[in-house]
mmCIF file of C-alpha atoms and ligand atoms in Angstrom:
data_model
loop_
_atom_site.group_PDB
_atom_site.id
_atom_site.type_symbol
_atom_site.label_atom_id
_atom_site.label_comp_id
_atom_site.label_asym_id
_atom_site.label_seq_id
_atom_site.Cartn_x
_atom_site.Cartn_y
_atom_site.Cartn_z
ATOM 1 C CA UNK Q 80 -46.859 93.587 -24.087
ATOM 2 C CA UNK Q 81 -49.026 96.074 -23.107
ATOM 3 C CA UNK Q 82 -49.345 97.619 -26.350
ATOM 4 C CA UNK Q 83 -50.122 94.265 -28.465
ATOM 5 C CA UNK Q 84 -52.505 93.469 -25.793
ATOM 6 C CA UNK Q 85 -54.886 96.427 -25.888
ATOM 7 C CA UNK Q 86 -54.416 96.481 -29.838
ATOM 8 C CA UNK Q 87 -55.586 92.863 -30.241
ATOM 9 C CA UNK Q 88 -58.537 93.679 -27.375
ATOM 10 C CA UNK Q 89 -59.931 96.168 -29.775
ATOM 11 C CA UNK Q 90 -60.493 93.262 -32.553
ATOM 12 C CA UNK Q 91 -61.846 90.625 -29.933
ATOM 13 C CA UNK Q 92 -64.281 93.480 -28.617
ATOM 14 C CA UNK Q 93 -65.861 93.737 -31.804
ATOM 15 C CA UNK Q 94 -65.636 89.921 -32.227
ATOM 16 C CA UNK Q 95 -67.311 89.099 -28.937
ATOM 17 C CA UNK Q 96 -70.439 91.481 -30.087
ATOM 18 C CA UNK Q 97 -70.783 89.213 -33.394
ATOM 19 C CA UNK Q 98 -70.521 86.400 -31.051
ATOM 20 C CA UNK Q 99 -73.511 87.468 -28.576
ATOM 21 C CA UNK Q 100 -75.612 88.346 -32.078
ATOM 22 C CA UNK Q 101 -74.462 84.962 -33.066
ATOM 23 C CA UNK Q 102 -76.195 82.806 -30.205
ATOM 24 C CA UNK Q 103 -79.698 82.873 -31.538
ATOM 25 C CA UNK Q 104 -78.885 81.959 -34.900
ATOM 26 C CA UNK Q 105 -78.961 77.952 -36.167
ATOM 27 C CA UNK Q 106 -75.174 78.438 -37.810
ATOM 28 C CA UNK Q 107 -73.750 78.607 -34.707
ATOM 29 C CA UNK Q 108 -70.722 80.547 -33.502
ATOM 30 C CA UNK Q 109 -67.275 77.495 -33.187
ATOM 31 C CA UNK Q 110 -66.012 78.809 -36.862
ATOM 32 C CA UNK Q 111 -66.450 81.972 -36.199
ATOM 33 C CA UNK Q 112 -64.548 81.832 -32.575
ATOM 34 C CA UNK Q 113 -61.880 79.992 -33.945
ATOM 35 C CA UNK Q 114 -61.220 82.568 -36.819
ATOM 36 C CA UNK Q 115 -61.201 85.202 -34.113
ATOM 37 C CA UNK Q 116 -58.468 83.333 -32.085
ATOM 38 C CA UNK Q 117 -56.291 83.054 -35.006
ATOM 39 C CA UNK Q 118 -56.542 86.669 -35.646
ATOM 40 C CA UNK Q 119 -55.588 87.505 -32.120
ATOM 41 C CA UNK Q 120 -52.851 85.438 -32.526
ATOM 42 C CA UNK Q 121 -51.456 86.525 -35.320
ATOM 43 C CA UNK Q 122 -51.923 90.439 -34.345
ATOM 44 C CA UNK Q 123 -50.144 89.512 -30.950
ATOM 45 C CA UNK Q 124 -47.270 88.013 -32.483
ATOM 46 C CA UNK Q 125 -46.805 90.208 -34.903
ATOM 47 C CA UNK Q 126 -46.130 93.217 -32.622
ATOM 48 C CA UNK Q 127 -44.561 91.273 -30.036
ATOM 49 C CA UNK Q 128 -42.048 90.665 -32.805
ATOM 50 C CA UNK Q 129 -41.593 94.324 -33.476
ATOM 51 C CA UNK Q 130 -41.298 95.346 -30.032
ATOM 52 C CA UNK Q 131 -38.540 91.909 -29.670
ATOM 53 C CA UNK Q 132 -37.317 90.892 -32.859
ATOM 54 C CA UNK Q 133 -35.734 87.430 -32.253
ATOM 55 C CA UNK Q 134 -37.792 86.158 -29.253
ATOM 56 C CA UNK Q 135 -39.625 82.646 -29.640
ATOM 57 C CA UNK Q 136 -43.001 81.844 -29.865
ATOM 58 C CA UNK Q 137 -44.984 78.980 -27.739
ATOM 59 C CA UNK Q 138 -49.096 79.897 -28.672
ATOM 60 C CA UNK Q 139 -52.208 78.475 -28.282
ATOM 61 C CA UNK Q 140 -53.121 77.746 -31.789
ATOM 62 C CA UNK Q 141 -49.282 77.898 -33.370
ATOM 63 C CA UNK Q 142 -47.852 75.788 -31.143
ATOM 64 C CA UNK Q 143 -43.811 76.397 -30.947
ATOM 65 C CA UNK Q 144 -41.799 79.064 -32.686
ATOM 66 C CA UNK Q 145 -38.046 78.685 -32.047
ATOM 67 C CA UNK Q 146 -36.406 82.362 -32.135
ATOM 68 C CA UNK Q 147 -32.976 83.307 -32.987
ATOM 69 C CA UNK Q 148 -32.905 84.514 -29.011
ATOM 70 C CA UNK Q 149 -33.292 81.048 -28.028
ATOM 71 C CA UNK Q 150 -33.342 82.433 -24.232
ATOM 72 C CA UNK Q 151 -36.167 84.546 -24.463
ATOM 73 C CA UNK Q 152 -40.269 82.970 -25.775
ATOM 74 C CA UNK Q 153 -43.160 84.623 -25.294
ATOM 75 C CA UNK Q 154 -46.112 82.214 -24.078
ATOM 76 C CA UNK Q 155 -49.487 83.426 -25.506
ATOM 77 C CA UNK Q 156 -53.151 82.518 -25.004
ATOM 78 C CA UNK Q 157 -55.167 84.511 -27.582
ATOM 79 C CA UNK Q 158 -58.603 84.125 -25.566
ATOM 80 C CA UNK Q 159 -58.457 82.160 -22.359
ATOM 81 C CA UNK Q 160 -61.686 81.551 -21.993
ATOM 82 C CA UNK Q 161 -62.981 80.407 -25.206
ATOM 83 C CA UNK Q 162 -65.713 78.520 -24.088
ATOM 84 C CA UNK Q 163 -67.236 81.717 -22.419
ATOM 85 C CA UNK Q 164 -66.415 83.355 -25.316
ATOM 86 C CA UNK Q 165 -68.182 81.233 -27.644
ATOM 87 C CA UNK Q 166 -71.304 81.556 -25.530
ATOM 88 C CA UNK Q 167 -70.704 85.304 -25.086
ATOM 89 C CA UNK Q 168 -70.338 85.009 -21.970
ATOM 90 C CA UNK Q 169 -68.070 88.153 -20.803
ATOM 91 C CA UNK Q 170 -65.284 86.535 -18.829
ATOM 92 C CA UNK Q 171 -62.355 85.616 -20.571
ATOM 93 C CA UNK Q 172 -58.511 86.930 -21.545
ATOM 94 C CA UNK Q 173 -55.514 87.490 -23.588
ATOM 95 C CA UNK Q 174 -52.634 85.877 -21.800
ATOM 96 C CA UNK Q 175 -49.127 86.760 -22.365
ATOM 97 C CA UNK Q 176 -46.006 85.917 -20.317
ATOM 98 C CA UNK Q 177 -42.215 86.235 -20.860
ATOM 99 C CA UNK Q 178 -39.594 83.347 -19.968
ATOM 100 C CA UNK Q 179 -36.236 83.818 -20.172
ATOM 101 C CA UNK Q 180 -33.827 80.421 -19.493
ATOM 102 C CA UNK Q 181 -36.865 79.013 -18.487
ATOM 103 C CA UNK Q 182 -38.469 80.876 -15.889
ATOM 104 C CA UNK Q 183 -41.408 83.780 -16.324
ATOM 105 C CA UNK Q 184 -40.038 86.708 -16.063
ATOM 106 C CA UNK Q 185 -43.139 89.193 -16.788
ATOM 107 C CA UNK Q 186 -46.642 88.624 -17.269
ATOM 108 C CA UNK Q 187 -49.699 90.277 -18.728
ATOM 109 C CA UNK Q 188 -53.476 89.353 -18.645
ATOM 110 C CA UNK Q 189 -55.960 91.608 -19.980
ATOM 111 C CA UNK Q 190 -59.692 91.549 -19.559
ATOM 112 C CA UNK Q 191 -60.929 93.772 -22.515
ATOM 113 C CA UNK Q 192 -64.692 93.358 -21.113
ATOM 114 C CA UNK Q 193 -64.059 94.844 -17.831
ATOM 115 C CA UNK Q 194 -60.925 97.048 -18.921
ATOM 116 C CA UNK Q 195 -58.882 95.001 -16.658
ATOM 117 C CA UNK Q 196 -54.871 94.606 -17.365
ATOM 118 C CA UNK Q 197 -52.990 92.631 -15.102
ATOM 119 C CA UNK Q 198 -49.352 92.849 -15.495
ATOM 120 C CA UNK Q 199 -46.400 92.036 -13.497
ATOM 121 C CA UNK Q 200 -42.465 91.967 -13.869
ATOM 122 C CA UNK Q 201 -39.986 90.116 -11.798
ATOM 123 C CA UNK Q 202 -39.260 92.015 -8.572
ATOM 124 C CA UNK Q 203 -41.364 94.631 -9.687
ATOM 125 C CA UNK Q 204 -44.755 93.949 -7.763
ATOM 126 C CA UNK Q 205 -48.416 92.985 -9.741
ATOM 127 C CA UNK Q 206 -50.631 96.112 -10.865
ATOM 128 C CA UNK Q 207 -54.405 95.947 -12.038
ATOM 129 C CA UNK Q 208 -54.356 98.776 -14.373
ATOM 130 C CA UNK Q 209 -51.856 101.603 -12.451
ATOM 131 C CA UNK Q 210 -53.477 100.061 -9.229
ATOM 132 C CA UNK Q 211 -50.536 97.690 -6.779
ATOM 133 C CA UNK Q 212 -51.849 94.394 -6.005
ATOM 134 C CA UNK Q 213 -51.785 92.161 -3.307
ATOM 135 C CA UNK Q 214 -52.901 88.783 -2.212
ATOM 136 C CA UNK Q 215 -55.851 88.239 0.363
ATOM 137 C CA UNK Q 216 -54.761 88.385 4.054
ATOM 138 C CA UNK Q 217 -57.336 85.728 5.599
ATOM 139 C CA UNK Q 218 -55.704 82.451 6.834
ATOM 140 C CA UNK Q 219 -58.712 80.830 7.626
ATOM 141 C CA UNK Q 220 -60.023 78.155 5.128
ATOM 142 C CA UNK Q 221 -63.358 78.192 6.481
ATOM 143 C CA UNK Q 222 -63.609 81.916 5.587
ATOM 144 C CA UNK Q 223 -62.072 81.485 2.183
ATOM 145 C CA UNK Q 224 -63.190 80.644 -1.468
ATOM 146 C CA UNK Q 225 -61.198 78.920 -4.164
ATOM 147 C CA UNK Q 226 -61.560 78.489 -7.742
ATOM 148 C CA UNK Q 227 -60.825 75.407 -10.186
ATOM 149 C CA UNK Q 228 -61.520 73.697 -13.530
ATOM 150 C CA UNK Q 229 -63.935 71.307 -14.520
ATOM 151 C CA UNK Q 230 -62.382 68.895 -16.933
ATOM 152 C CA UNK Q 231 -64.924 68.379 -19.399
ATOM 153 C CA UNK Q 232 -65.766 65.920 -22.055
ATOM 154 C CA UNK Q 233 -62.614 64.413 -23.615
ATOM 155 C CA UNK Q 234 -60.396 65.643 -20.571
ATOM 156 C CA UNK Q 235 -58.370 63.484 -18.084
ATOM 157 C CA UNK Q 236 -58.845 63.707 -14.878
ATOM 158 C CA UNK Q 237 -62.736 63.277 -14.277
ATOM 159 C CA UNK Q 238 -61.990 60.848 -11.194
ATOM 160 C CA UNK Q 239 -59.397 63.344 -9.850
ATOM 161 C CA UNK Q 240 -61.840 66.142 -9.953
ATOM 162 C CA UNK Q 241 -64.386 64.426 -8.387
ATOM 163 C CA UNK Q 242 -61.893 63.030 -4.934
ATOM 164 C CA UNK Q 243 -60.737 66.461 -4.571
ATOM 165 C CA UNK Q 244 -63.419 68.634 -4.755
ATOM 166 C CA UNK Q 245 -65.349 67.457 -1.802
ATOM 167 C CA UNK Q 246 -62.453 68.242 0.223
ATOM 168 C CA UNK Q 247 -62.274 72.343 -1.016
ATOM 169 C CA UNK Q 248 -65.716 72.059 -0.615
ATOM 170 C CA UNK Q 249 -65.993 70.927 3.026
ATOM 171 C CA UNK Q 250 -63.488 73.044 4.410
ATOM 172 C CA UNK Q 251 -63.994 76.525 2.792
ATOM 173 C CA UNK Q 252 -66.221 78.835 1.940
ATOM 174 C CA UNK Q 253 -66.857 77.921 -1.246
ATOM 175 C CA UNK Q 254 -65.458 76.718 -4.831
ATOM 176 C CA UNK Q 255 -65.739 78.525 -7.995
ATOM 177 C CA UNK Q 256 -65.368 77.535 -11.754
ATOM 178 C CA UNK Q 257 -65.419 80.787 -13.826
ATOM 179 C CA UNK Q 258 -63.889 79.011 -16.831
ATOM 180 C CA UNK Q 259 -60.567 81.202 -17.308
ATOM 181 C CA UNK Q 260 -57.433 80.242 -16.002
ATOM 182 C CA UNK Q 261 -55.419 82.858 -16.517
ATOM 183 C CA UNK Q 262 -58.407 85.078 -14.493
ATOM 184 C CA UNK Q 263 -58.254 82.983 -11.829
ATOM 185 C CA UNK Q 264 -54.826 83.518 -11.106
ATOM 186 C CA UNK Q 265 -55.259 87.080 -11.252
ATOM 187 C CA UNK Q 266 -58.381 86.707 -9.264
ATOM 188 C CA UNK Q 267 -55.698 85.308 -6.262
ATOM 189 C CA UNK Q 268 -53.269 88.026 -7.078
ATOM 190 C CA UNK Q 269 -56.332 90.871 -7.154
ATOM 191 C CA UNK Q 270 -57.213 88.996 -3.210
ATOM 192 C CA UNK Q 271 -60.807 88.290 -4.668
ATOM 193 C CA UNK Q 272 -60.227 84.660 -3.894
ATOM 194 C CA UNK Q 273 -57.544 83.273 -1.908
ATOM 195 C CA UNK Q 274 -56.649 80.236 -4.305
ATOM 196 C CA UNK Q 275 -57.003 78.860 -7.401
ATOM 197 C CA UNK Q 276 -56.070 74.770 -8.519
ATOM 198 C CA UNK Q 277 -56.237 72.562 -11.392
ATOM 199 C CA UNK Q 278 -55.111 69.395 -13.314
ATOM 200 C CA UNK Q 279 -54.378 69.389 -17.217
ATOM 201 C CA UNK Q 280 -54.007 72.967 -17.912
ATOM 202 C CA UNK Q 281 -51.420 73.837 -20.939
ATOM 203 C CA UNK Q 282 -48.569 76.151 -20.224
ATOM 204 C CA UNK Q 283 -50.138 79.185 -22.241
ATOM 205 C CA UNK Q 284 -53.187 79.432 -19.828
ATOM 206 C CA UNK Q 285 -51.266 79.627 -16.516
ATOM 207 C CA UNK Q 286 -47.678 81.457 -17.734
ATOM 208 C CA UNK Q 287 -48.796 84.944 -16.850
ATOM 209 C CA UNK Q 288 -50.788 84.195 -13.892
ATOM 210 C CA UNK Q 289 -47.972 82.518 -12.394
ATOM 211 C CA UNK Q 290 -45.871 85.869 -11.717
ATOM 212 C CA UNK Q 291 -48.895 87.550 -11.204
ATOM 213 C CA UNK Q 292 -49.687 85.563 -7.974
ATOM 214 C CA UNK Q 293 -45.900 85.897 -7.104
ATOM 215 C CA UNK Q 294 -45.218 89.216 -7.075
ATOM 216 C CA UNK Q 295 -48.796 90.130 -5.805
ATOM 217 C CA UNK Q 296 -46.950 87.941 -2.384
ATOM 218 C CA UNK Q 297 -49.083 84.811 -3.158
ATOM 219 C CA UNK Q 298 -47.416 80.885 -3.943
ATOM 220 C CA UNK Q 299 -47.324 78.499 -6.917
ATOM 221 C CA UNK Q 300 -46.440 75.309 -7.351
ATOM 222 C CA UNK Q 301 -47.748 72.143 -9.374
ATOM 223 C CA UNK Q 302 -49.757 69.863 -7.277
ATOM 224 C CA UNK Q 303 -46.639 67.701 -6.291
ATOM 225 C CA UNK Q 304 -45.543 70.947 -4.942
ATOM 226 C CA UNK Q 305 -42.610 71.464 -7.059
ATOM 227 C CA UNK Q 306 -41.819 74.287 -9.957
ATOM 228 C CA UNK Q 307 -43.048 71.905 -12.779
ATOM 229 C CA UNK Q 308 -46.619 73.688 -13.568
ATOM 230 C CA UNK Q 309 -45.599 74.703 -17.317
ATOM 231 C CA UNK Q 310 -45.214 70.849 -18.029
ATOM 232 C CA UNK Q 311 -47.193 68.984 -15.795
ATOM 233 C CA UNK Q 312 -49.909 71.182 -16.548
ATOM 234 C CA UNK Q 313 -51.176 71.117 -12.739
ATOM 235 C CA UNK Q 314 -50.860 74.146 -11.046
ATOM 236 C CA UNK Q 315 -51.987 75.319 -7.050
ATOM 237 C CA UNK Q 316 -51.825 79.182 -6.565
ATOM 238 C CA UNK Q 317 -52.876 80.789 -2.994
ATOM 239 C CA UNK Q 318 -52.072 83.512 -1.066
ATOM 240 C CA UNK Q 319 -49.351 82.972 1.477
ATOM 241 C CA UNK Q 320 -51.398 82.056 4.128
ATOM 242 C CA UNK Q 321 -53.165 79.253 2.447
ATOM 243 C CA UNK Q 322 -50.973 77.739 0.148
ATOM 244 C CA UNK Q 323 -49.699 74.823 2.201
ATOM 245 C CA UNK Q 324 -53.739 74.468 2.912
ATOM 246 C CA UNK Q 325 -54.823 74.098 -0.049
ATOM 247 C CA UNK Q 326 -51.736 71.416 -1.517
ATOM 248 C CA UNK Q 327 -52.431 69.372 1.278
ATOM 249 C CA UNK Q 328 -55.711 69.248 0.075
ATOM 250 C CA UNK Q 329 -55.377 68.916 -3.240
ATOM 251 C CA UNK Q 330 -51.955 67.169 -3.133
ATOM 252 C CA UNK Q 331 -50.934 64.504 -6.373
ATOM 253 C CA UNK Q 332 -51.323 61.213 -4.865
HETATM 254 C C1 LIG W 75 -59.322 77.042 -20.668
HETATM 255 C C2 LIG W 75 -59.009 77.502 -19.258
HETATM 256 C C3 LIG W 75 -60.097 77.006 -18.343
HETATM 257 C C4 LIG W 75 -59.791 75.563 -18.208
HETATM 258 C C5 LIG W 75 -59.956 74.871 -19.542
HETATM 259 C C6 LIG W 75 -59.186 75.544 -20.674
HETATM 260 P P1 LIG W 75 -58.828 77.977 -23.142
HETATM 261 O O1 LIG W 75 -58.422 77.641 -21.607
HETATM 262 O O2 LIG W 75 -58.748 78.797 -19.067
HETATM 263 O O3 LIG W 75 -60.107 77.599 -17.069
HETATM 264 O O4 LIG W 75 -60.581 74.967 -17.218
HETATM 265 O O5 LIG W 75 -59.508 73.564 -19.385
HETATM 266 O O6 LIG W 75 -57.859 75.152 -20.701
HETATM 267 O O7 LIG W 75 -58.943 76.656 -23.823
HETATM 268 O O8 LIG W 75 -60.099 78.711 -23.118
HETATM 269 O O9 LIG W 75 -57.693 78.782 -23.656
#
């Protein structure tokens, strides 16, 4: 994982240079950040499948590959993040997890700006680079900040947003949207912020970060607080302290 990940880094790099060159010019960037998360893709896929011949595919822009081991499918997000990307704005990642019967197994995010590689296997513990993680220790909501997603045009869940919110908002420290998933869960697993939720998120942005959190101490469930966060697509990650917090706060109605 780690391997396909820095390879397919060293292609987005040089991408995400064209795309800050690209922001002053009238021909504008979408066509050229789509061809770039193909490419990732494809490079990521392609050595996964030499390190694992067999293993299925569920990705971002290929949707569903069924594998001869039909226990084992990687979930990949070439750029999580692509709407920072495509503004060159330096804050997004490749996103890779493992599932075997079902549940993540190991997990990989790497931040090719910042030379940041998340990674974590079950039972194993979470690492930034060779570096042990672990969750934040405060327990008081006052004294903690959380980040979430803004749905944005052509998104459920406007209303949603907007009822729950207020509520992060008036009893912590503060709410931030940073616009990539998969980083915010590794934010919570790093202890930068102490939790991280949102509504209509697709399995490949949230697959690695969930393992991340977990063996960094932290919790994750989907807002109904149950396992079901790969299809729901609503997902609340905290440190230990918090967790039960923020769902309350948060909580599906
Ligand atoms: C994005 C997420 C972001 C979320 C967006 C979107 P993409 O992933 O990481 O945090 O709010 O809804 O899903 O589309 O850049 O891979």
């Amino acid at each position: 994982m780690m391997n396909a990940a820095r390879k397919a880094a060293r292609g987005l790099i040089r991408d995400f240079g064209e795309v800050e060159n690209l922001q002053v010019s009238l021909k504008g960037t979408s066509d050229f950040v789509s061809s770039a998360d193909l490419k990732t893709e494809r490079l990521l896929r392609q050595e996964l499948e030499k390190a694992r011949p067999g293993f299925g595919f569920l990705m971002e822009e290929g949707g569903e590959v069924i594998g001869s081991d039909t226990s084992h499918r990687w979930i990949i997000d070439p750029i999580d993040g692509t709407t920072n990307f495509l503004h060159g704005i330096p804050h997004f990642a490749i996103s890779i997890g493992l599932e075997r019967d079902g549940e993540i197994i190991a997990g990989l995010v790497y931040d090719p700006v910042h030379d940041e590689l998340y990674h974590a296997e079950k039972g194993g513990g979470t690492f930034l680079n060779d570096r042990r993680l672990r969750v934040s220790a405060r327990r008081k909501i006052e004294e903690s900040i959380f980040a979430t997603g803004i749905p944005f045009k052509g998104r459920d869940g406007h209303e949603d947003f907007l009822e729950t919110v207020p509520k992060v908002m008036n009893a912590s420290a503060g709410v931030r949207r940073f616009g990539s998933a998969s980083l915010d869960m590794a934010y919570v697993a790093a202890g930068r912020y102490e939790g991280y939720w949102e509504t209509g998120i697709k399995a490949w942005d949230i697959a690695a970060g969930i393992i991340l959190v977990r063996e960094a101490g932290g919790y994750v469930t989907d807002r109904a607080g149950g396992q079901d966060m790969l299809t729901k697509g609503s997902v609340v990650a905290a440190n230990d302290q918090l967790h039960k917090t923020l769902l309350s706060l948060v909580k599906e109605k």
